[in-house]
Amino acid sequence: QVQLVESGGGSVQPGGSLRLSCAASRYTYSSYCMAWFRQSPGKEREGVAAISSDGRTSYLGSVKGRFTISQDNAKNTLSLQMNSLKPEDTAMYYCAAAPVGGGWCSLLPQLYDYWGQGTQVTVSS
């Protein structure tokens, strides 16, 4: 059973930064996509950033240039560096994973099989 555990959420003022981490255990697929999603109350879950096993990245348009997704394969860790945070970035953030055959990774949540429990990010003055 794959397990994904997020950490690093919290409260920050607009313009601040946070770094989210996702520890993946028992994930033995050699080809995969891993991604960060977020969901606010009353809104649908949306993909924020994704990265393939060969390092290709995809981003939601509104976070391009502010967020950076990365992975440490040796530590089985996925990260999301979030800079210049805005109030509209406030949401529960989820780590997700999917075994895939390669290529660019989608930001559609229905394509991901494994999910973490989420970590809250609040951006407010």
PDB file of C-alpha atoms in Angstrom:
ATOM      1  CA  GLN A   1       0.000   0.000   0.000  1.00  0.00           C
ATOM      2  CA  VAL A   2       1.488   3.322  -1.113  1.00  0.00           C
ATOM      3  CA  GLN A   3       1.541   5.985   1.573  1.00  0.00           C
ATOM      4  CA  LEU A   4       1.944   9.710   1.015  1.00  0.00           C
ATOM      5  CA  VAL A   5       2.387  12.057   3.967  1.00  0.00           C
ATOM      6  CA  GLU A   6       2.435  15.830   3.519  1.00  0.00           C
ATOM      7  CA  SER A   7       4.026  18.380   5.825  1.00  0.00           C
ATOM      8  CA  GLY A   8       5.053  22.015   5.824  1.00  0.00           C
ATOM      9  CA  GLY A   9       1.730  23.827   5.685  1.00  0.00           C
ATOM     10  CA  GLY A  10       0.934  26.802   7.865  1.00  0.00           C
ATOM     11  CA  SER A  11      -0.075  30.438   7.947  1.00  0.00           C
ATOM     12  CA  VAL A  12       1.835  33.170   6.152  1.00  0.00           C
ATOM     13  CA  GLN A  13       1.304  36.778   5.152  1.00  0.00           C
ATOM     14  CA  PRO A  14       0.809  37.740   1.505  1.00  0.00           C
ATOM     15  CA  GLY A  15       4.146  37.814  -0.280  1.00  0.00           C
ATOM     16  CA  GLY A  16       5.605  35.181   2.018  1.00  0.00           C
ATOM     17  CA  SER A  17       6.927  31.709   1.267  1.00  0.00           C
ATOM     18  CA  LEU A  18       6.252  28.146   2.347  1.00  0.00           C
ATOM     19  CA  ARG A  19       7.766  24.818   1.397  1.00  0.00           C
ATOM     20  CA  LEU A  20       5.593  21.715   1.348  1.00  0.00           C
ATOM     21  CA  SER A  21       7.008  18.215   1.483  1.00  0.00           C
ATOM     22  CA  CYS A  22       5.504  14.823   0.714  1.00  0.00           C
ATOM     23  CA  ALA A  23       7.139  11.637   1.948  1.00  0.00           C
ATOM     24  CA  ALA A  24       6.326   8.622  -0.212  1.00  0.00           C
ATOM     25  CA  SER A  25       6.680   5.122   1.128  1.00  0.00           C
ATOM     26  CA  ARG A  26       6.269   1.745  -0.572  1.00  0.00           C
ATOM     27  CA  TYR A  27       6.213   3.484  -3.968  1.00  0.00           C
ATOM     28  CA  THR A  28       8.215   1.234  -6.242  1.00  0.00           C
ATOM     29  CA  TYR A  29       7.063   2.293  -9.720  1.00  0.00           C
ATOM     30  CA  SER A  30       9.944   3.211 -12.006  1.00  0.00           C
ATOM     31  CA  SER A  31       7.767   5.418 -14.216  1.00  0.00           C
ATOM     32  CA  TYR A  32       5.278   7.736 -12.537  1.00  0.00           C
ATOM     33  CA  CYS A  33       3.767  11.148 -12.070  1.00  0.00           C
ATOM     34  CA  MET A  34       3.619  12.952  -8.777  1.00  0.00           C
ATOM     35  CA  ALA A  35       1.677  16.136  -8.232  1.00  0.00           C
ATOM     36  CA  TRP A  36       0.343  18.725  -5.837  1.00  0.00           C
ATOM     37  CA  PHE A  37      -3.343  19.582  -5.794  1.00  0.00           C
ATOM     38  CA  ARG A  38      -5.309  22.056  -3.712  1.00  0.00           C
ATOM     39  CA  GLN A  39      -8.887  22.505  -2.688  1.00  0.00           C
ATOM     40  CA  SER A  40     -10.703  25.375  -1.008  1.00  0.00           C
ATOM     41  CA  PRO A  41     -14.143  25.094   0.622  1.00  0.00           C
ATOM     42  CA  GLY A  42     -16.839  25.095  -2.046  1.00  0.00           C
ATOM     43  CA  LYS A  43     -14.375  24.701  -4.898  1.00  0.00           C
ATOM     44  CA  GLU A  44     -13.252  21.735  -6.955  1.00  0.00           C
ATOM     45  CA  ARG A  45      -9.843  20.209  -6.429  1.00  0.00           C
ATOM     46  CA  GLU A  46      -7.338  21.693  -8.882  1.00  0.00           C
ATOM     47  CA  GLY A  47      -3.905  20.606  -9.971  1.00  0.00           C
ATOM     48  CA  VAL A  48      -1.113  22.984  -8.992  1.00  0.00           C
ATOM     49  CA  ALA A  49       2.052  21.298 -10.242  1.00  0.00           C
ATOM     50  CA  ALA A  50       3.186  17.891 -11.431  1.00  0.00           C
ATOM     51  CA  ILE A  51       6.489  16.191 -12.123  1.00  0.00           C
ATOM     52  CA  SER A  52       7.295  13.017 -14.024  1.00  0.00           C
ATOM     53  CA  SER A  53       9.833  10.372 -13.080  1.00  0.00           C
ATOM     54  CA  ASP A  54      12.194  11.860 -15.695  1.00  0.00           C
ATOM     55  CA  GLY A  55      11.793  15.381 -14.313  1.00  0.00           C
ATOM     56  CA  ARG A  56       9.301  17.021 -16.671  1.00  0.00           C
ATOM     57  CA  THR A  57       7.182  19.607 -14.862  1.00  0.00           C
ATOM     58  CA  SER A  58       3.708  21.034 -15.405  1.00  0.00           C
ATOM     59  CA  TYR A  59       2.158  24.013 -13.621  1.00  0.00           C
ATOM     60  CA  LEU A  60      -1.190  25.673 -13.173  1.00  0.00           C
ATOM     61  CA  GLY A  61      -1.033  28.994 -14.974  1.00  0.00           C
ATOM     62  CA  SER A  62      -1.692  31.102 -11.895  1.00  0.00           C
ATOM     63  CA  VAL A  63       1.304  29.665 -10.019  1.00  0.00           C
ATOM     64  CA  LYS A  64       3.894  29.692 -12.805  1.00  0.00           C
ATOM     65  CA  GLY A  65       6.941  31.655 -11.779  1.00  0.00           C
ATOM     66  CA  ARG A  66       5.936  31.512  -8.089  1.00  0.00           C
ATOM     67  CA  PHE A  67       5.814  27.775  -7.302  1.00  0.00           C
ATOM     68  CA  THR A  68       8.474  25.165  -8.009  1.00  0.00           C
ATOM     69  CA  ILE A  69       7.920  21.416  -7.803  1.00  0.00           C
ATOM     70  CA  SER A  70      10.883  19.121  -7.228  1.00  0.00           C
ATOM     71  CA  GLN A  71      11.679  15.589  -6.155  1.00  0.00           C
ATOM     72  CA  ASP A  72      14.452  13.841  -4.301  1.00  0.00           C
ATOM     73  CA  ASN A  73      14.458  10.280  -5.566  1.00  0.00           C
ATOM     74  CA  ALA A  74      17.015   9.116  -3.024  1.00  0.00           C
ATOM     75  CA  LYS A  75      14.740  10.237  -0.196  1.00  0.00           C
ATOM     76  CA  ASN A  76      11.423   9.467  -1.939  1.00  0.00           C
ATOM     77  CA  THR A  77      10.341  13.029  -1.261  1.00  0.00           C
ATOM     78  CA  LEU A  78       8.274  15.460  -3.311  1.00  0.00           C
ATOM     79  CA  SER A  79       8.468  19.179  -2.555  1.00  0.00           C
ATOM     80  CA  LEU A  80       6.625  22.340  -3.508  1.00  0.00           C
ATOM     81  CA  GLN A  81       8.384  25.652  -2.952  1.00  0.00           C
ATOM     82  CA  MET A  82       5.796  28.405  -2.867  1.00  0.00           C
ATOM     83  CA  ASN A  83       6.930  32.021  -3.117  1.00  0.00           C
ATOM     84  CA  SER A  84       5.056  35.321  -3.416  1.00  0.00           C
ATOM     85  CA  LEU A  85       2.012  33.716  -1.861  1.00  0.00           C
ATOM     86  CA  LYS A  86      -1.367  35.336  -2.369  1.00  0.00           C
ATOM     87  CA  PRO A  87      -4.612  35.049  -0.373  1.00  0.00           C
ATOM     88  CA  GLU A  88      -6.109  33.083  -3.262  1.00  0.00           C
ATOM     89  CA  ASP A  89      -3.482  30.386  -2.682  1.00  0.00           C
ATOM     90  CA  THR A  90      -5.213  29.547   0.597  1.00  0.00           C
ATOM     91  CA  ALA A  91      -6.360  25.911   0.442  1.00  0.00           C
ATOM     92  CA  MET A  92      -5.772  22.389   1.615  1.00  0.00           C
ATOM     93  CA  TYR A  93      -2.837  21.049  -0.382  1.00  0.00           C
ATOM     94  CA  TYR A  94      -2.609  17.369  -1.309  1.00  0.00           C
ATOM     95  CA  CYS A  95       0.197  15.225  -2.648  1.00  0.00           C
ATOM     96  CA  ALA A  96      -0.783  12.596  -5.223  1.00  0.00           C
ATOM     97  CA  ALA A  97       0.881   9.902  -7.298  1.00  0.00           C
ATOM     98  CA  ALA A  98       0.106   7.775 -10.326  1.00  0.00           C
ATOM     99  CA  PRO A  99       2.027   4.994 -12.073  1.00  0.00           C
ATOM    100  CA  VAL A 100       2.209   6.005 -15.730  1.00  0.00           C
ATOM    101  CA  GLY A 101       4.141   5.050 -18.819  1.00  0.00           C
ATOM    102  CA  GLY A 102       6.052   8.318 -19.273  1.00  0.00           C
ATOM    103  CA  GLY A 103       5.618  11.718 -20.893  1.00  0.00           C
ATOM    104  CA  TRP A 104       4.154  14.897 -19.465  1.00  0.00           C
ATOM    105  CA  CYS A 105       2.058  14.622 -16.334  1.00  0.00           C
ATOM    106  CA  SER A 106      -1.558  15.705 -16.216  1.00  0.00           C
ATOM    107  CA  LEU A 107      -3.057  18.031 -13.616  1.00  0.00           C
ATOM    108  CA  LEU A 108      -6.401  16.221 -13.679  1.00  0.00           C
ATOM    109  CA  PRO A 109      -7.102  14.738 -10.225  1.00  0.00           C
ATOM    110  CA  GLN A 110      -9.078  11.790 -11.601  1.00  0.00           C
ATOM    111  CA  LEU A 111      -5.902  10.405 -13.160  1.00  0.00           C
ATOM    112  CA  TYR A 112      -4.130   9.990  -9.816  1.00  0.00           C
ATOM    113  CA  ASP A 113      -4.428   6.829  -7.752  1.00  0.00           C
ATOM    114  CA  TYR A 114      -2.757   7.626  -4.453  1.00  0.00           C
ATOM    115  CA  TRP A 115      -3.378  10.609  -2.186  1.00  0.00           C
ATOM    116  CA  GLY A 116      -2.046  12.047   1.036  1.00  0.00           C
ATOM    117  CA  GLN A 117      -4.196  13.432   3.823  1.00  0.00           C
ATOM    118  CA  GLY A 118      -3.460  17.074   3.025  1.00  0.00           C
ATOM    119  CA  THR A 119      -1.806  20.040   4.705  1.00  0.00           C
ATOM    120  CA  GLN A 120      -3.441  23.437   5.177  1.00  0.00           C
ATOM    121  CA  VAL A 121      -1.946  26.593   3.694  1.00  0.00           C
ATOM    122  CA  THR A 122      -3.429  29.919   4.789  1.00  0.00           C
ATOM    123  CA  VAL A 123      -2.306  33.229   3.295  1.00  0.00           C
ATOM    124  CA  SER A 124      -3.706  36.181   5.180  1.00  0.00           C
ATOM    125  CA  SER A 125      -2.661  39.527   6.582  1.00  0.00           C
TER     126      SER A 125
END
